[in-house]
mmCIF file of C-alpha atoms in Angstrom:
data_model
loop_
_atom_site.group_PDB
_atom_site.id
_atom_site.type_symbol
_atom_site.label_atom_id
_atom_site.label_comp_id
_atom_site.label_asym_id
_atom_site.label_seq_id
_atom_site.Cartn_x
_atom_site.Cartn_y
_atom_site.Cartn_z
ATOM 1 C CA ALA A 1057 -104.534 53.160 -73.782
ATOM 2 C CA GLN A 1058 -101.969 54.908 -71.900
ATOM 3 C CA SER A 1059 -102.469 53.677 -68.006
ATOM 4 C CA VAL A 1060 -100.173 53.702 -64.278
ATOM 5 C CA THR A 1061 -100.328 50.326 -62.833
ATOM 6 C CA GLN A 1062 -99.100 50.003 -59.227
ATOM 7 C CA LEU A 1063 -98.371 45.737 -57.983
ATOM 8 C CA GLY A 1064 -99.398 45.787 -54.435
ATOM 9 C CA SER A 1065 -102.888 47.924 -53.221
ATOM 10 C CA HIS A 1066 -100.927 47.082 -49.636
ATOM 11 C CA VAL A 1067 -97.068 46.230 -48.577
ATOM 12 C CA SER A 1068 -96.024 45.922 -45.032
ATOM 13 C CA VAL A 1069 -92.462 45.732 -44.369
ATOM 14 C CA SER A 1070 -90.327 45.729 -40.814
ATOM 15 C CA GLU A 1071 -88.371 48.559 -39.822
ATOM 16 C CA GLY A 1072 -85.225 48.634 -41.209
ATOM 17 C CA ALA A 1073 -85.893 46.779 -43.738
ATOM 18 C CA LEU A 1074 -86.084 46.931 -48.036
ATOM 19 C CA VAL A 1075 -88.496 48.867 -49.220
ATOM 20 C CA LEU A 1076 -89.544 48.392 -52.827
ATOM 21 C CA LEU A 1077 -92.748 50.288 -54.642
ATOM 22 C CA ARG A 1078 -93.609 49.140 -58.076
ATOM 23 C CA CYS A 1079 -95.553 51.454 -60.874
ATOM 24 C CA ASN A 1080 -95.257 50.533 -64.391
ATOM 25 C CA TYR A 1081 -96.699 52.768 -67.335
ATOM 26 C CA SER A 1082 -97.847 51.619 -70.796
ATOM 27 C CA SER A 1083 -96.896 54.102 -73.479
ATOM 28 C CA SER A 1084 -94.802 53.569 -75.961
ATOM 29 C CA VAL A 1085 -93.270 56.498 -75.820
ATOM 30 C CA PRO A 1086 -91.194 57.184 -72.054
ATOM 31 C CA PRO A 1087 -93.360 59.316 -70.321
ATOM 32 C CA TYR A 1088 -92.097 61.976 -67.096
ATOM 33 C CA LEU A 1089 -92.361 60.234 -63.993
ATOM 34 C CA PHE A 1090 -93.051 60.819 -60.741
ATOM 35 C CA TRP A 1091 -93.577 59.516 -57.167
ATOM 36 C CA TYR A 1092 -96.020 61.029 -54.616
ATOM 37 C CA VAL A 1093 -96.649 60.136 -51.056
ATOM 38 C CA GLN A 1094 -99.926 60.851 -49.196
ATOM 39 C CA TYR A 1095 -100.077 61.277 -45.287
ATOM 40 C CA PRO A 1096 -103.179 60.183 -44.091
ATOM 41 C CA ASN A 1097 -105.293 64.359 -43.839
ATOM 42 C CA GLN A 1098 -102.649 65.656 -46.251
ATOM 43 C CA GLY A 1099 -102.181 66.770 -49.916
ATOM 44 C CA LEU A 1100 -99.925 65.028 -51.825
ATOM 45 C CA GLN A 1101 -96.357 65.696 -51.434
ATOM 46 C CA LEU A 1102 -93.642 65.107 -54.092
ATOM 47 C CA LEU A 1103 -91.011 62.483 -53.228
ATOM 48 C CA LEU A 1104 -89.154 62.259 -56.598
ATOM 49 C CA LYS A 1105 -90.024 62.963 -60.417
ATOM 50 C CA TYR A 1106 -88.062 61.836 -63.495
ATOM 51 C CA THR A 1107 -87.138 63.544 -66.586
ATOM 52 C CA SER A 1108 -84.041 61.495 -68.266
ATOM 53 C CA ALA A 1109 -81.997 63.182 -67.435
ATOM 54 C CA ALA A 1110 -80.230 59.805 -65.454
ATOM 55 C CA THR A 1111 -82.344 56.419 -64.984
ATOM 56 C CA LEU A 1112 -81.543 56.104 -61.131
ATOM 57 C CA VAL A 1113 -83.177 59.147 -59.435
ATOM 58 C CA LYS A 1114 -82.998 60.030 -55.478
ATOM 59 C CA GLY A 1115 -85.645 61.918 -54.038
ATOM 60 C CA ILE A 1116 -86.486 62.970 -50.255
ATOM 61 C CA ASN A 1117 -86.358 61.143 -47.310
ATOM 62 C CA GLY A 1118 -83.804 58.002 -49.096
ATOM 63 C CA PHE A 1119 -85.977 57.155 -51.862
ATOM 64 C CA GLU A 1120 -84.556 56.122 -54.576
ATOM 65 C CA ALA A 1121 -86.077 54.985 -58.182
ATOM 66 C CA GLU A 1122 -85.420 53.766 -61.256
ATOM 67 C CA PHE A 1123 -86.310 54.520 -65.112
ATOM 68 C CA LYS A 1124 -86.080 51.082 -66.823
ATOM 69 C CA LYS A 1125 -87.447 52.076 -70.676
ATOM 70 C CA SER A 1126 -87.539 47.978 -71.517
ATOM 71 C CA GLU A 1127 -89.342 46.923 -68.573
ATOM 72 C CA THR A 1128 -91.681 50.617 -69.190
ATOM 73 C CA SER A 1129 -90.976 50.683 -64.651
ATOM 74 C CA PHE A 1130 -90.264 53.159 -62.089
ATOM 75 C CA HIS A 1131 -90.052 51.374 -59.607
ATOM 76 C CA LEU A 1132 -89.834 52.961 -56.067
ATOM 77 C CA THR A 1133 -87.011 51.896 -52.871
ATOM 78 C CA LYS A 1134 -85.739 52.567 -50.069
ATOM 79 C CA PRO A 1135 -82.611 50.473 -48.663
ATOM 80 C CA SER A 1136 -84.261 50.723 -45.175
ATOM 81 C CA ALA A 1137 -87.939 51.752 -44.159
ATOM 82 C CA HIS A 1138 -88.317 53.849 -41.191
ATOM 83 C CA MET A 1139 -91.860 54.143 -39.286
ATOM 84 C CA SER A 1140 -92.622 56.985 -40.114
ATOM 85 C CA ASP A 1141 -92.549 56.220 -43.716
ATOM 86 C CA ALA A 1142 -96.061 54.674 -43.235
ATOM 87 C CA ALA A 1143 -98.072 56.169 -45.703
ATOM 88 C CA GLU A 1144 -99.778 56.157 -49.005
ATOM 89 C CA TYR A 1145 -97.964 56.285 -52.305
ATOM 90 C CA PHE A 1146 -98.433 57.250 -55.277
ATOM 91 C CA CYS A 1147 -97.089 56.672 -58.712
ATOM 92 C CA ALA A 1148 -97.789 59.321 -61.393
ATOM 93 C CA VAL A 1149 -97.138 60.040 -65.138
ATOM 94 C CA ASN A 1150 -97.421 63.085 -67.170
ATOM 95 C CA PHE A 1151 -97.712 60.954 -70.670
ATOM 96 C CA ARG A 1152 -96.539 63.258 -73.409
ATOM 97 C CA GLN A 1153 -99.810 63.427 -75.517
ATOM 98 C CA ALA A 1154 -101.617 63.841 -72.941
ATOM 99 C CA GLY A 1155 -101.183 67.486 -72.206
ATOM 100 C CA THR A 1156 -100.178 68.371 -68.238
ATOM 101 C CA ALA A 1157 -102.814 66.005 -66.924
ATOM 102 C CA LEU A 1158 -101.018 63.392 -64.329
ATOM 103 C CA ILE A 1159 -102.354 59.989 -64.309
ATOM 104 C CA PHE A 1160 -101.975 58.008 -61.167
ATOM 105 C CA GLY A 1161 -101.911 55.128 -60.187
ATOM 106 C CA LYS A 1162 -104.564 53.349 -57.952
ATOM 107 C CA GLY A 1163 -102.431 53.917 -54.878
ATOM 108 C CA THR A 1164 -99.580 51.356 -52.472
ATOM 109 C CA THR A 1165 -100.370 51.604 -49.655
ATOM 110 C CA LEU A 1166 -96.673 51.337 -46.903
ATOM 111 C CA SER A 1167 -97.334 49.717 -43.510
ATOM 112 C CA VAL A 1168 -94.084 49.794 -41.295
ATOM 113 C CA SER A 1169 -93.822 47.476 -38.262
ATOM 114 C CA SER A 1170 -91.244 47.197 -35.394
ATOM 115 C CA LYS B 5 -92.457 80.561 -49.579
ATOM 116 C CA ALA B 6 -95.964 79.268 -49.004
ATOM 117 C CA GLY B 7 -97.284 76.275 -50.098
ATOM 118 C CA VAL B 8 -100.899 75.482 -52.256
ATOM 119 C CA THR B 9 -103.471 76.907 -49.729
ATOM 120 C CA GLN B 10 -107.384 75.502 -49.930
ATOM 121 C CA THR B 11 -110.304 77.053 -48.776
ATOM 122 C CA PRO B 12 -112.423 75.630 -46.658
ATOM 123 C CA ARG B 13 -110.693 71.899 -45.581
ATOM 124 C CA TYR B 14 -114.092 70.849 -44.802
ATOM 125 C CA LEU B 15 -117.481 71.002 -46.443
ATOM 126 C CA ILE B 16 -120.781 69.587 -45.342
ATOM 127 C CA LYS B 17 -123.681 69.766 -48.098
ATOM 128 C CA THR B 18 -126.355 68.210 -48.956
ATOM 129 C CA ARG B 19 -127.457 66.755 -52.493
ATOM 130 C CA GLY B 20 -128.834 69.351 -54.731
ATOM 131 C CA GLN B 21 -126.379 72.274 -53.767
ATOM 132 C CA GLN B 22 -123.982 73.601 -55.345
ATOM 133 C CA VAL B 23 -119.715 74.279 -54.408
ATOM 134 C CA THR B 24 -117.271 76.595 -54.760
ATOM 135 C CA LEU B 25 -113.560 75.845 -53.734
ATOM 136 C CA SER B 26 -110.715 77.701 -53.629
ATOM 137 C CA CYS B 27 -106.962 77.142 -54.396
ATOM 138 C CA SER B 28 -104.181 79.928 -54.203
ATOM 139 C CA PRO B 29 -101.404 78.966 -55.959
ATOM 140 C CA ILE B 30 -97.337 79.524 -54.604
ATOM 141 C CA SER B 31 -96.118 82.883 -55.454
ATOM 142 C CA GLY B 32 -94.874 82.915 -59.350
ATOM 143 C CA HIS B 33 -96.679 80.247 -60.231
ATOM 144 C CA ARG B 34 -98.929 80.397 -63.048
ATOM 145 C CA SER B 35 -100.622 76.900 -63.405
ATOM 146 C CA VAL B 36 -103.587 75.509 -61.354
ATOM 147 C CA SER B 37 -104.621 71.768 -61.277
ATOM 148 C CA TRP B 38 -107.832 70.483 -60.148
ATOM 149 C CA TYR B 39 -107.785 66.309 -58.734
ATOM 150 C CA GLN B 40 -110.868 65.016 -57.609
ATOM 151 C CA GLN B 41 -109.357 62.077 -55.207
ATOM 152 C CA THR B 42 -112.376 59.011 -53.983
ATOM 153 C CA PRO B 43 -111.495 55.613 -52.379
ATOM 154 C CA GLY B 44 -113.447 54.181 -55.363
ATOM 155 C CA GLN B 45 -111.234 56.064 -58.315
ATOM 156 C CA GLY B 46 -108.433 57.001 -56.938
ATOM 157 C CA LEU B 47 -106.916 60.514 -58.323
ATOM 158 C CA GLN B 48 -108.447 61.577 -61.638
ATOM 159 C CA PHE B 49 -107.467 64.782 -63.309
ATOM 160 C CA LEU B 50 -110.488 67.514 -63.710
ATOM 161 C CA PHE B 51 -109.274 70.440 -65.149
ATOM 162 C CA GLU B 52 -105.526 72.915 -65.714
ATOM 163 C CA TYR B 53 -106.489 76.365 -65.926
ATOM 164 C CA PHE B 54 -102.976 78.812 -66.649
ATOM 165 C CA SER B 55 -103.857 82.363 -67.771
ATOM 166 C CA GLU B 56 -106.930 82.887 -66.759
ATOM 167 C CA THR B 57 -107.388 79.525 -69.534
ATOM 168 C CA GLN B 58 -108.844 76.212 -69.618
ATOM 169 C CA ARG B 59 -105.877 75.028 -71.110
ATOM 170 C CA ASN B 60 -106.982 70.760 -70.232
ATOM 171 C CA LYS B 61 -110.250 68.860 -69.154
ATOM 172 C CA GLY B 62 -111.062 65.721 -67.283
ATOM 173 C CA ASN B 63 -113.327 63.384 -67.917
ATOM 174 C CA PHE B 64 -115.746 64.829 -65.482
ATOM 175 C CA PRO B 65 -119.545 65.981 -66.323
ATOM 176 C CA GLY B 66 -120.097 69.800 -67.129
ATOM 177 C CA ARG B 67 -121.802 70.407 -63.377
ATOM 178 C CA PHE B 68 -117.986 70.637 -62.686
ATOM 179 C CA SER B 69 -116.235 74.020 -63.566
ATOM 180 C CA GLY B 70 -113.542 76.197 -62.845
ATOM 181 C CA ARG B 71 -112.264 79.351 -63.586
ATOM 182 C CA GLN B 72 -108.879 81.223 -62.697
ATOM 183 C CA PHE B 73 -108.893 85.231 -61.728
ATOM 184 C CA SER B 74 -105.754 87.087 -62.758
ATOM 185 C CA ASN B 75 -103.740 86.502 -59.855
ATOM 186 C CA SER B 76 -103.344 82.693 -60.458
ATOM 187 C CA ARG B 77 -105.884 81.865 -57.912
ATOM 188 C CA SER B 78 -108.149 79.457 -58.689
ATOM 189 C CA GLU B 79 -111.962 78.336 -58.252
ATOM 190 C CA MET B 80 -114.000 74.590 -59.031
ATOM 191 C CA ASN B 81 -117.538 75.104 -58.860
ATOM 192 C CA VAL B 82 -119.874 72.121 -58.342
ATOM 193 C CA SER B 83 -124.032 72.385 -58.883
ATOM 194 C CA THR B 84 -126.487 70.196 -58.446
ATOM 195 C CA LEU B 85 -124.323 67.885 -55.726
ATOM 196 C CA GLU B 86 -124.408 64.227 -56.161
ATOM 197 C CA LEU B 87 -123.546 61.796 -53.166
ATOM 198 C CA GLY B 88 -121.002 60.759 -55.504
ATOM 199 C CA ASP B 89 -119.528 63.804 -55.604
ATOM 200 C CA SER B 90 -118.127 63.471 -52.030
ATOM 201 C CA ALA B 91 -114.123 63.062 -52.282
ATOM 202 C CA LEU B 92 -111.208 65.455 -51.333
ATOM 203 C CA TYR B 93 -110.457 67.743 -53.922
ATOM 204 C CA LEU B 94 -107.027 68.734 -54.517
ATOM 205 C CA CYS B 95 -105.406 71.654 -56.101
ATOM 206 C CA ALA B 96 -102.151 71.651 -57.484
ATOM 207 C CA SER B 97 -99.628 74.369 -59.016
ATOM 208 C CA SER B 98 -96.950 74.368 -61.710
ATOM 209 C CA PRO B 99 -94.919 77.633 -62.713
ATOM 210 C CA ARG B 100 -95.944 76.993 -66.185
ATOM 211 C CA ALA B 101 -97.921 74.672 -68.171
ATOM 212 C CA SER B 102 -95.697 72.328 -69.437
ATOM 213 C CA VAL B 103 -95.655 69.137 -69.843
ATOM 214 C CA GLY B 104 -93.505 66.994 -67.437
ATOM 215 C CA GLU B 105 -93.713 70.322 -64.913
ATOM 216 C CA THR B 106 -94.184 69.209 -61.512
ATOM 217 C CA GLN B 107 -96.930 69.710 -60.014
ATOM 218 C CA TYR B 108 -97.661 70.841 -56.311
ATOM 219 C CA PHE B 109 -100.502 69.938 -53.996
ATOM 220 C CA GLY B 110 -102.189 71.375 -51.850
ATOM 221 C CA PRO B 111 -103.886 69.920 -48.441
ATOM 222 C CA GLY B 112 -107.399 69.071 -50.067
ATOM 223 C CA THR B 113 -111.001 70.275 -49.673
ATOM 224 C CA ARG B 114 -112.419 66.931 -48.314
ATOM 225 C CA LEU B 115 -116.907 67.807 -49.442
ATOM 226 C CA LEU B 116 -119.140 65.013 -48.128
ATOM 227 C CA VAL B 117 -122.576 65.688 -49.903
ATOM 228 C CA LEU B 118 -125.578 64.436 -47.362
#
């Protein structure tokens, strides 16, 4: 079955440290991949999207993600965490065989300490 | 451009009642999708509308229904509310109903069923 897995429901980092949020998908055909961020009591904001044009995708707020087909992964990184990055992050996948529906991972809550 | 708007933002209902939620997409967007977000099940796809037609449907009971109007605005209705319907309902719009399209989310309607 097609699925999305985010490893680690909670990630804690210090301000200035590297942020790494993991996302793996299961599909024999590379899907479209997205990262969204959700701040408390708000909707989802698009961080970045993979469309097969380039394996390294740069998004907003200094975030980037690398698509690795051999590992079926699309991990999100940011070189230096800021306090304002504290939020919940969702990896979402649009499997080509499933129409336009986004399948979401369970989310990872990022905490940033000073 | 104004973003996706959803009304109302908060709603309290009792079991057995019905509720209607409204979504206005980004100007020029013709596809509207609905998602349910709960702590237990996470983000789940409800349905998608394009050109007033339901194009895709998730695995939800028939109590959940929707429609889209000629101006692309959409409503979703939940009849015979159950306690488990308490959730954040998110609407997302995209220019077209194509696989891989970026979906832009509204702030959501938080529904509490007592």
